[in-house]
mmCIF file of C-alpha atoms and ligand atoms in Angstrom:
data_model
loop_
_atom_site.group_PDB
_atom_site.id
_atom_site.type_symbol
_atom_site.label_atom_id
_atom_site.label_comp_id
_atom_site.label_asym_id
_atom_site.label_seq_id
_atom_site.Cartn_x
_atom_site.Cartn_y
_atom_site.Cartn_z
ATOM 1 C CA UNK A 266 0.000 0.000 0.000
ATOM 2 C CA UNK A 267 2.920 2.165 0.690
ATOM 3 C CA UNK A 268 3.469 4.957 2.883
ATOM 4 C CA UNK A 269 0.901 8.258 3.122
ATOM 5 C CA UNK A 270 3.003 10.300 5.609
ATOM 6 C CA UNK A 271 6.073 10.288 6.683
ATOM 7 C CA UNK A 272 7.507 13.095 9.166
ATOM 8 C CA UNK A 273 10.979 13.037 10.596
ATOM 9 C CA UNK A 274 12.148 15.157 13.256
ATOM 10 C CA UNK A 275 9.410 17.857 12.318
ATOM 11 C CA UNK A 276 10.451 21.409 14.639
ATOM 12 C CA UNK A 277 8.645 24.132 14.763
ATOM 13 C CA UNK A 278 8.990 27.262 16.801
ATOM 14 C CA UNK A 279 6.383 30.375 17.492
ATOM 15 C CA UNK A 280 8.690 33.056 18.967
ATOM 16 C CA UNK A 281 9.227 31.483 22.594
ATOM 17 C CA UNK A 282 7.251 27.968 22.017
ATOM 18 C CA UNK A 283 8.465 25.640 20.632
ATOM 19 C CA UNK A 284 5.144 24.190 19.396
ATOM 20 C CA UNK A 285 6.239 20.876 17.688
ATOM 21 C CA UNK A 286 9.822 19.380 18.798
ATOM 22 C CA UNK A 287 10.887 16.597 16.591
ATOM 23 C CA UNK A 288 8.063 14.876 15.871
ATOM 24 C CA UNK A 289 8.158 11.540 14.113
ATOM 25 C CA UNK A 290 6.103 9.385 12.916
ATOM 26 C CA UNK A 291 4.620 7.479 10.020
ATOM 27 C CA UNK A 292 1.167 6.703 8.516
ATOM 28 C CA UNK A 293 0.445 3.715 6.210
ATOM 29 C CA UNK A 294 -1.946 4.146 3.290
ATOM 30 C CA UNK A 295 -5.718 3.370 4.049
ATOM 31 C CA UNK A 296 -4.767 3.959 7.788
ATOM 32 C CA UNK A 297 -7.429 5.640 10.720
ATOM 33 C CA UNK A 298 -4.658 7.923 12.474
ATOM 34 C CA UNK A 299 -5.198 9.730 15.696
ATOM 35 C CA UNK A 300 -2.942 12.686 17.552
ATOM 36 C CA UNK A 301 -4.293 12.819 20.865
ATOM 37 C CA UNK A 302 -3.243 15.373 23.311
ATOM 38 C CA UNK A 303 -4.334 18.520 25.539
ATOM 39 C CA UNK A 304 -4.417 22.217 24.439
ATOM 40 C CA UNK A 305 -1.231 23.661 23.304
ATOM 41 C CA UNK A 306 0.115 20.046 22.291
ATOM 42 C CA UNK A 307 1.238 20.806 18.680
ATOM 43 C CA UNK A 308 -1.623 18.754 16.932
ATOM 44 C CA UNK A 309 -2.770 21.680 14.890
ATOM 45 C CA UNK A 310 0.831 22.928 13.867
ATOM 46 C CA UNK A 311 1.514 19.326 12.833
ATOM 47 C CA UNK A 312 -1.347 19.292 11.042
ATOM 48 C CA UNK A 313 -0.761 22.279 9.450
ATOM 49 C CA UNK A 314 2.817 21.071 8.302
ATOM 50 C CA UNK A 315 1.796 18.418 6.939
ATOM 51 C CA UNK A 316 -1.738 20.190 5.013
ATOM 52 C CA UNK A 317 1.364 22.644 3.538
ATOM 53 C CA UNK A 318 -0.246 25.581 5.536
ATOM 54 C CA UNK A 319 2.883 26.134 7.296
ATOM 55 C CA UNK A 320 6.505 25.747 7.032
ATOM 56 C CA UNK A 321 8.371 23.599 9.309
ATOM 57 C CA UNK A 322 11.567 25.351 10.566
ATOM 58 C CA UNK A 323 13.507 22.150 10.388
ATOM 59 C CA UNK A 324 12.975 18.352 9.890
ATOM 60 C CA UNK A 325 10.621 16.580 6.767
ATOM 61 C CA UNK A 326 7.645 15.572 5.843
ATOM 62 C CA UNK A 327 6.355 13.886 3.156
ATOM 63 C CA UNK A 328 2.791 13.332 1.401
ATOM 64 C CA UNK A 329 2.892 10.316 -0.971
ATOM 65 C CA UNK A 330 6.270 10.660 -0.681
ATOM 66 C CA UNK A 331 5.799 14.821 -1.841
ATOM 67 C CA UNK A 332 6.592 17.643 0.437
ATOM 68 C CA UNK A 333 3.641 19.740 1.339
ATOM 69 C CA UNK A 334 6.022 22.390 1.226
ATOM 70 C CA UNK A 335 5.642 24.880 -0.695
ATOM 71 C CA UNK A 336 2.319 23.907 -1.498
ATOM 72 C CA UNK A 337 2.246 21.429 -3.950
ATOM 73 C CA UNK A 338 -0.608 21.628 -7.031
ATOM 74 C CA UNK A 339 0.096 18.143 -7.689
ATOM 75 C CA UNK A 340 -0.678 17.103 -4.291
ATOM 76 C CA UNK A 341 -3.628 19.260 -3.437
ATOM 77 C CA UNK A 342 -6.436 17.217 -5.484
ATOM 78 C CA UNK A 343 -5.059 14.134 -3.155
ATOM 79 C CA UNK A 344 -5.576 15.574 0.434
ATOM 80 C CA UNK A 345 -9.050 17.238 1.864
ATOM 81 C CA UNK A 346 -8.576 19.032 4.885
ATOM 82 C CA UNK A 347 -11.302 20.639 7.701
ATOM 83 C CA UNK A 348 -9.254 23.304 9.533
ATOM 84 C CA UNK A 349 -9.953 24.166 13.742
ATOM 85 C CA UNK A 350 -11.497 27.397 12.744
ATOM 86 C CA UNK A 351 -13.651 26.899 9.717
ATOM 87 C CA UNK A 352 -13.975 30.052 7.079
ATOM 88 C CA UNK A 353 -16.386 30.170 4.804
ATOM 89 C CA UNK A 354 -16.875 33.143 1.638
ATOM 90 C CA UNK A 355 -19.330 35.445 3.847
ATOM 91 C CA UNK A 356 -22.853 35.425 2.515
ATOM 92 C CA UNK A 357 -22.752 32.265 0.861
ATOM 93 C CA UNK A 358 -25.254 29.795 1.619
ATOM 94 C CA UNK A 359 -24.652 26.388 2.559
ATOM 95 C CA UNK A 360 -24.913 24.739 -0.753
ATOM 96 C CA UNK A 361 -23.609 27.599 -2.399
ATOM 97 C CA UNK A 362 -20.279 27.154 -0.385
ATOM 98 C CA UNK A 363 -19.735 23.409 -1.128
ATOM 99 C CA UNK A 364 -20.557 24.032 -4.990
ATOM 100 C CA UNK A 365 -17.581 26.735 -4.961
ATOM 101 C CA UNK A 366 -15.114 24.201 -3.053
ATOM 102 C CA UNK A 367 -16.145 21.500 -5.613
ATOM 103 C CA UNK A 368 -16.516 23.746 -8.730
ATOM 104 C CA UNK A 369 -12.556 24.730 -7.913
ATOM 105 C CA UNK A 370 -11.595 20.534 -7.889
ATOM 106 C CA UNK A 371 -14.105 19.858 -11.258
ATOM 107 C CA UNK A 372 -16.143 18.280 -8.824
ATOM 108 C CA UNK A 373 -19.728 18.525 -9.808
ATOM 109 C CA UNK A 374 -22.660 20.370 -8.338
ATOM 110 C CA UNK A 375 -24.888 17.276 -7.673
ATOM 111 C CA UNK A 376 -22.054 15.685 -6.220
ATOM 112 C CA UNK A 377 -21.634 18.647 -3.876
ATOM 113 C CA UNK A 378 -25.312 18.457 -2.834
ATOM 114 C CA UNK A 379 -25.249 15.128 -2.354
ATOM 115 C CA UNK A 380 -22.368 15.615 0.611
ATOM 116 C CA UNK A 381 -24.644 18.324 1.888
ATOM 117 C CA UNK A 382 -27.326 15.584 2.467
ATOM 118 C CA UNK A 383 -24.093 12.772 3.518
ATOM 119 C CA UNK A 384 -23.784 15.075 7.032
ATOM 120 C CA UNK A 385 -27.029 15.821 7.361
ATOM 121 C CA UNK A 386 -27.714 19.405 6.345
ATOM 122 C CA UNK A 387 -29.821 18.952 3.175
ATOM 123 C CA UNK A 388 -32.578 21.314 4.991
ATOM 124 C CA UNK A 389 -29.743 23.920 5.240
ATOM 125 C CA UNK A 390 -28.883 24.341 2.175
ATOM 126 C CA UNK A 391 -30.239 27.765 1.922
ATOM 127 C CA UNK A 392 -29.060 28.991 5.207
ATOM 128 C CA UNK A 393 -26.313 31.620 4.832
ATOM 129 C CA UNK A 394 -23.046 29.950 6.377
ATOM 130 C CA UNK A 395 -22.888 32.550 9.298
ATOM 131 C CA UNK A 396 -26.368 31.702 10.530
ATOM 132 C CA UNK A 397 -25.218 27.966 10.688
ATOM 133 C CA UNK A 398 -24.748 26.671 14.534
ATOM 134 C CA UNK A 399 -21.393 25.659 15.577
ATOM 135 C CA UNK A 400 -22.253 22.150 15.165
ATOM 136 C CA UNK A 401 -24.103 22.568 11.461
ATOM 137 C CA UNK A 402 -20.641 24.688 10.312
ATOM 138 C CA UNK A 403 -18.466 22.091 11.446
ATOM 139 C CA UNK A 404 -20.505 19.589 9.560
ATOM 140 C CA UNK A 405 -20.396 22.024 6.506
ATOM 141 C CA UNK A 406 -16.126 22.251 6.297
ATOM 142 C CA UNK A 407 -16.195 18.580 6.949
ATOM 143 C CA UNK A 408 -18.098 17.784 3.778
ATOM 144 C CA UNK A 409 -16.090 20.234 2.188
ATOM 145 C CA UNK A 410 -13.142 18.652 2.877
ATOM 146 C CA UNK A 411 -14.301 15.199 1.457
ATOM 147 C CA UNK A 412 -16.336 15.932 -1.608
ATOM 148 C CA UNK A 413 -13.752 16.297 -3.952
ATOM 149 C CA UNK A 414 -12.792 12.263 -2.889
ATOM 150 C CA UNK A 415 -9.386 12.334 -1.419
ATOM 151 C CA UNK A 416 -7.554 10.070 -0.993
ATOM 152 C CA UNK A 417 -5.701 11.147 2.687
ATOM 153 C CA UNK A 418 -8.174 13.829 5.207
ATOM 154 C CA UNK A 419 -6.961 15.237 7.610
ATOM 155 C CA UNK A 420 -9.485 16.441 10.745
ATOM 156 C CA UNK A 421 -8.461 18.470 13.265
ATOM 157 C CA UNK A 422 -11.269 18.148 16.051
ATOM 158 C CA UNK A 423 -13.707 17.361 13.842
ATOM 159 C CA UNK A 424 -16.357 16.309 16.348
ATOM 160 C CA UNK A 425 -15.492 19.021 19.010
ATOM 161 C CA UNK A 426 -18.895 21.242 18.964
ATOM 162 C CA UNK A 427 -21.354 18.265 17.387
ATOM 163 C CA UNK A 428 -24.028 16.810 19.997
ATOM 164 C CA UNK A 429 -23.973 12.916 20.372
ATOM 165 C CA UNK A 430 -26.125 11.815 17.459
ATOM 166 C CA UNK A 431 -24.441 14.095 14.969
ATOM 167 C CA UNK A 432 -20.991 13.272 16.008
ATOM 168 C CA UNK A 433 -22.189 9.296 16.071
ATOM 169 C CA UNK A 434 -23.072 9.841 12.434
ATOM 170 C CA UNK A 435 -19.624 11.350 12.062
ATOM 171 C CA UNK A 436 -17.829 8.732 12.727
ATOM 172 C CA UNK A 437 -19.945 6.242 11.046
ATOM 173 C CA UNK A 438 -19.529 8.436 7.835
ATOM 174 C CA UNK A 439 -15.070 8.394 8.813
ATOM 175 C CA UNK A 440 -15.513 4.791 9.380
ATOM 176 C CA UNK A 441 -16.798 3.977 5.895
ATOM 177 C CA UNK A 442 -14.462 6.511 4.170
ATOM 178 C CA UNK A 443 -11.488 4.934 5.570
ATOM 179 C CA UNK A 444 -13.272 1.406 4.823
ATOM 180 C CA UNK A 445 -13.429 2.383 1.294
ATOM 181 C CA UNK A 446 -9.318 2.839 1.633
ATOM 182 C CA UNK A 447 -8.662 6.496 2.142
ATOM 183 C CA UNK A 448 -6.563 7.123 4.883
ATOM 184 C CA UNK A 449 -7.689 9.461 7.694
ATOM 185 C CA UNK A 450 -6.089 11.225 10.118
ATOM 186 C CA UNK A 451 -7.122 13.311 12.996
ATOM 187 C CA UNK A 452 -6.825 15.123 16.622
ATOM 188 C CA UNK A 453 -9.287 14.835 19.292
ATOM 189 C CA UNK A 454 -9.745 15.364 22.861
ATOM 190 C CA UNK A 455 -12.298 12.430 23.469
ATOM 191 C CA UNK A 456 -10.479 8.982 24.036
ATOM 192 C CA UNK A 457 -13.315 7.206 23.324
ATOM 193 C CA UNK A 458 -13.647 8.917 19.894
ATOM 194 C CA UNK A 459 -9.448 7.879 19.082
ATOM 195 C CA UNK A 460 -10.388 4.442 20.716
ATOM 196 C CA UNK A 461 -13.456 4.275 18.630
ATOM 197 C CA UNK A 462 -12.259 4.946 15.540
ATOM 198 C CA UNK A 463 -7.889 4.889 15.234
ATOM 199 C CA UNK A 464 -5.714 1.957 14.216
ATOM 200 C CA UNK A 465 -3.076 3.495 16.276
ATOM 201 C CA UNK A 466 -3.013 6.695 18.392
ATOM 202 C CA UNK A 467 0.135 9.452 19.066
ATOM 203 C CA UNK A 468 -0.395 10.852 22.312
ATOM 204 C CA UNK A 469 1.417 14.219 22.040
ATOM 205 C CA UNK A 470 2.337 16.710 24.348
ATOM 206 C CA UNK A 471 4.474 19.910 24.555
ATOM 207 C CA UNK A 472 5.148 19.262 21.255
ATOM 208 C CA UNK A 473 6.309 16.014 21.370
ATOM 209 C CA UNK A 474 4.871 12.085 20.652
ATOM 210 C CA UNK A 475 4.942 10.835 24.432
ATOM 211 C CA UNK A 476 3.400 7.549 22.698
ATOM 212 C CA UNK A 477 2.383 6.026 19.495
ATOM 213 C CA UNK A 478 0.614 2.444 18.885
ATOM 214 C CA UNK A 479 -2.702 0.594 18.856
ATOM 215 C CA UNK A 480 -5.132 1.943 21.394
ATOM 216 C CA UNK A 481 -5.223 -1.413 22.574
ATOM 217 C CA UNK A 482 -1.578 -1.793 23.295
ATOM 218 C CA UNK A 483 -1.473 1.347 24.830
ATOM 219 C CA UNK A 484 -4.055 0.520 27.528
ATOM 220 C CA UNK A 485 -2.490 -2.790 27.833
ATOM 221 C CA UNK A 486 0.729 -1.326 28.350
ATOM 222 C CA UNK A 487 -0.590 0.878 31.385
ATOM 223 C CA UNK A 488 -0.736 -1.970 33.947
ATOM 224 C CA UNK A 489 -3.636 0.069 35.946
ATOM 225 C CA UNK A 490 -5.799 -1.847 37.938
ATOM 226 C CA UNK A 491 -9.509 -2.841 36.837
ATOM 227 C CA UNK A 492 -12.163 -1.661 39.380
ATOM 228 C CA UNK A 493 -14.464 -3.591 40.415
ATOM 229 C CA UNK A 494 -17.534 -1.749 42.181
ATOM 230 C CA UNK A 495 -20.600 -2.972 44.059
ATOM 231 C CA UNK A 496 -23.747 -1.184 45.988
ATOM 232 C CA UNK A 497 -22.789 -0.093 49.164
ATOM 233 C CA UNK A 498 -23.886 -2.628 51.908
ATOM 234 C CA UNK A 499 -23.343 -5.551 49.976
ATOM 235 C CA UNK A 500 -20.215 -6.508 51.327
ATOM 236 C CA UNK A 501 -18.477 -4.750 54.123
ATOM 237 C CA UNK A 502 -15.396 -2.620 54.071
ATOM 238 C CA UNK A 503 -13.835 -4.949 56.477
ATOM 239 C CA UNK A 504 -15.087 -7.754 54.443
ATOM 240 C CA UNK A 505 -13.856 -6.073 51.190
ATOM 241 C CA UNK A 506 -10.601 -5.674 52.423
ATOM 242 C CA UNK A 507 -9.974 -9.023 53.379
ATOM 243 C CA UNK A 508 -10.897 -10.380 49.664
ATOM 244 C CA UNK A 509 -8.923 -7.334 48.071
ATOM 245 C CA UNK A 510 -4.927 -8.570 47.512
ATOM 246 C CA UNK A 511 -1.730 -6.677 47.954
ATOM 247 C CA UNK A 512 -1.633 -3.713 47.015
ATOM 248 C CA UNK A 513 -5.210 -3.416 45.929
ATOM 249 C CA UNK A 514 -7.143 -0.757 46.900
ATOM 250 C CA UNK A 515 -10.149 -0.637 48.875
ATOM 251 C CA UNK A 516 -13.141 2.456 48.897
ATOM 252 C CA UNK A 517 -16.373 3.826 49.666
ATOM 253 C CA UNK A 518 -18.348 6.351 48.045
ATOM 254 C CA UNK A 519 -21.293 7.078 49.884
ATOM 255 C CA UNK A 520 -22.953 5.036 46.967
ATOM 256 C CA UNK A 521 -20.604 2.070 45.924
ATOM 257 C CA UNK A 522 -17.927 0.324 47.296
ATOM 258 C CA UNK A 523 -14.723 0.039 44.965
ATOM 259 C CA UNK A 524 -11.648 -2.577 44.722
ATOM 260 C CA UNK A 525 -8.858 -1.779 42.564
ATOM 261 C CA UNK A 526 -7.217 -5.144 41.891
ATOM 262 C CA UNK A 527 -4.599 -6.445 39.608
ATOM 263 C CA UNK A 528 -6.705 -9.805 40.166
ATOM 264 C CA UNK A 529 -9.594 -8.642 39.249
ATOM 265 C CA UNK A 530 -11.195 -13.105 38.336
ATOM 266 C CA UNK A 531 -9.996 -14.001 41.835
ATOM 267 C CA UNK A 532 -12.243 -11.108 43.769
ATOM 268 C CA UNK A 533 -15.342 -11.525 40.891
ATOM 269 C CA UNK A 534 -15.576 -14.971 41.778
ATOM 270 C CA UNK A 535 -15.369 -13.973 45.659
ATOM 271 C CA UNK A 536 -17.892 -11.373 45.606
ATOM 272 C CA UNK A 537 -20.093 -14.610 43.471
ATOM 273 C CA UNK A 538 -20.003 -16.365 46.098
ATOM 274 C CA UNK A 539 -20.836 -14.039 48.707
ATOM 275 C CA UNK A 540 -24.245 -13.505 46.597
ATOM 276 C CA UNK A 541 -22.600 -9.732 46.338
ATOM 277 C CA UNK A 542 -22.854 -8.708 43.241
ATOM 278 C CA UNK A 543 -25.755 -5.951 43.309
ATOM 279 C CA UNK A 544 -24.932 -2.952 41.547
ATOM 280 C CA UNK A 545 -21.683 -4.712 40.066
ATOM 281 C CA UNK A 546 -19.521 -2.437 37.736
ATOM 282 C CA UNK A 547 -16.305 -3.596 36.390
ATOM 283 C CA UNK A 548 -14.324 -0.567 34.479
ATOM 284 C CA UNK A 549 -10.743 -1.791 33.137
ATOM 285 C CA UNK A 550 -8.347 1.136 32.072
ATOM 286 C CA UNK A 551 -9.011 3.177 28.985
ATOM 287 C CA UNK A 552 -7.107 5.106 26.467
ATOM 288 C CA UNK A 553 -8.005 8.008 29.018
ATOM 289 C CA UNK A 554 -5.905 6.798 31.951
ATOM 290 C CA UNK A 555 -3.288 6.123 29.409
ATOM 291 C CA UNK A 556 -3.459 9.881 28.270
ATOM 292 C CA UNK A 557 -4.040 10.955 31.992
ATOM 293 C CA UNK A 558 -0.889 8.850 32.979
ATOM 294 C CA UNK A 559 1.161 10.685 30.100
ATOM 295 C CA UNK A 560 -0.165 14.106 30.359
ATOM 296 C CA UNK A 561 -0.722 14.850 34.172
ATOM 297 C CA UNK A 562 -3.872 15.533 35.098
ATOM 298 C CA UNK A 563 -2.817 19.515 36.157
ATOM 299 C CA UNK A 564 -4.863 21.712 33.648
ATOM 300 C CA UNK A 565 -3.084 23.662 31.322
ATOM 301 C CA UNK A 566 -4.575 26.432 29.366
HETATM 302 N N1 ATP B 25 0.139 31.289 14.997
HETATM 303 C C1 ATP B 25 0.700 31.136 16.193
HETATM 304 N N2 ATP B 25 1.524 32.080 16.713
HETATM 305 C C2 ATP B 25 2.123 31.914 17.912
HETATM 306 N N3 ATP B 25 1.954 30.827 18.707
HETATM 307 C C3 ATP B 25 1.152 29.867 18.256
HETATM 308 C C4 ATP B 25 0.476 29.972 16.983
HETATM 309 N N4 ATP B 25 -0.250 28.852 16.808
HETATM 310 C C5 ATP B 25 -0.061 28.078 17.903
HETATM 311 N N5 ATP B 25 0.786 28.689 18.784
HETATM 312 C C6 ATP B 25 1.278 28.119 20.061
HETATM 313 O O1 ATP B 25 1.885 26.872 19.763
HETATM 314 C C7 ATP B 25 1.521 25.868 20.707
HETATM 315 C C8 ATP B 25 0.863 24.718 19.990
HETATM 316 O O2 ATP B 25 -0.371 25.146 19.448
HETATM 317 P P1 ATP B 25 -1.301 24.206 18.583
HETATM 318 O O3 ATP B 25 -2.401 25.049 18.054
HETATM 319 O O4 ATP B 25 -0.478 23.466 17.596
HETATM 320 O O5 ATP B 25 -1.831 23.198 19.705
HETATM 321 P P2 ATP B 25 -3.033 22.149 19.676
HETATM 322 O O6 ATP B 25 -2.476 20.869 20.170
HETATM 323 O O7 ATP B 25 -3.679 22.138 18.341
HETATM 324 O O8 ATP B 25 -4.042 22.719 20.785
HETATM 325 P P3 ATP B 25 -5.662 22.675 20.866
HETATM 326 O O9 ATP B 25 -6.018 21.337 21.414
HETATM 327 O O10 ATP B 25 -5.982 23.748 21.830
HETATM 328 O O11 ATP B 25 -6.192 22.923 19.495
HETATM 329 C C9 ATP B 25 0.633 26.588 21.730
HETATM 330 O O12 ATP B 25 1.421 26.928 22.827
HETATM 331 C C10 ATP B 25 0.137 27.811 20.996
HETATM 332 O O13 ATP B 25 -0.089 28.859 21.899
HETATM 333 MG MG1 MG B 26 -5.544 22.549 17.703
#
């Protein structure tokens, strides 16, 4: 299939931040990429490298083995991108906007209208693009960015101001993009969205890839404890911490009681046969204690 992206060493510096700092990484054709990380990461400077918005100071990248840099006509037709802060031409409606995109990548009008319909704003095609919600704009740049066909996107927060059943359609409508082959890559905040949706996931961070692999692996790799919970009452806290191993943990709530265990089959099959399971929740670690564990859990603006 060959390679989509390859970066090495990507720097880039804003006056005193360095926003990226030798970044690598690579991204196979037909691949579901993620960059996961917190404000002020570098995910949208990446991006931007790579989209040939922005120059890199140092370090390359490459776009089907091209460099974005300076922008590249040949390249353009190939990539579809939704920016953070969508523009649109003012006082253009809806369908009027997508037409233009297409019109400028021979990309026909019922086409266009068709993506209109793909993200669900067929009954806003006549709305002028400023009197679009945050959520119905969003939607807009993201079917701009896919009607010409290409064959790498790249989304940076695409689902950040859509409400669940809009940004559930989303990423049915990503899923069967990247099923049809194209690769996709994008940032997010929500693990469950990267966990959801990527074949692997870089976790990035003052400006550099803290981690990069298979959400999977990188939960696996965190060696955090499952919790098990039950209704308070079931089981006592003295009882509870005699079942609970070294080095578990035992707590109440005021509402549950919670053991985190590294042997989480041994105490299940306890509580069993205590008859205390009521209320029984069992939460294993997510891609959001990975990125917790990374990132600190201090907030940054
Ligand atoms: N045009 C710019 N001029 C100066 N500094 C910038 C500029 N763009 C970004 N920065 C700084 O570079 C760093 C990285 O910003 P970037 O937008 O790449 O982060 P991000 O990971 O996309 O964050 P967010 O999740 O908030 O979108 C931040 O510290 C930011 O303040
Ligand atoms: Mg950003």
């Amino acid at each position: 299939m060959g390679k989509a992206i390859v970066v090495q060493d990507l720097k880039k510096r804003y006056g005193d931040v360095q926003a990226v700092d030798g970044v690598s990484f690579e991204v196979e054709s037909g691949e579901f990429f993620g960059i996961l990380g917190p404000n002020g990461a570098g995910k949208t400077t990446t991006l931007e490298i790579l989209e040939g918005l922005r120059q890199a100071d140092s370090g390359s990248a490459e776009i089907f083995g091209l460099s974005p840099w300076p922008r590249n006509p040949r390249l353009l037709p190939r990539i579809g991108v939704q920016l953070q802060a969508s523009a649109f031409f003012e006082r253009l409606t809806a369908r009027e906007q997508i037409r233009t995109f297409a019109s400028l990548y021979g990309v026909s009008p019922a086409k266009a209208d068709e993506m209109l319909e793909v993200v669900g704003l067929a009954d806003k095609a006549n709305t002028p693009a400023e009197k679009l919600s945050g959520g119905q704009a969003q939607r807009l740049s993201i079917a701009i960015a896919l009607a010409h066909g290409p064959e790498l996107v790249f989304l940076d927060e695409p689902t950040a101001a859509l409400d669940p059943q809009a940004r559930r359609n989303l990423w049915d409508l990503l899923r069967e993009i990247n099923a049809a082959g194209r690769t996709v890559v994008l940032t997010t905040h929500y693990m469950d969205e990267a966990e959801s949706l990527c074949d692997r996931v870089a976790v990035m961070d003052h400006g550099k890839i803290l981690k990069l692999g298979s959400p999977a692996v990188l939960v696996r790799g965190l060696d955090s404890p499952t919790h098990i919970s039950v209704e308070l009452g079931v089981i006592s806290l003295a009882a509870a911490k005699e079942l609970a191993g070294p080095g578990d943990e035992v707590a109440e709530d005021g509402i549950s009681l919670t053991i985190a265990t590294r042997k989480p089959a041994v105490i299940l099959s306890e509580l069993a046969e205590r008859g205390a399971l009521a209320g029984l929740q069992v939460r294993g670690a997510t891609l959001e204690d990975v990125f917790l564990d990374l990132t600190g859990r201090e907030y940054r603006a």
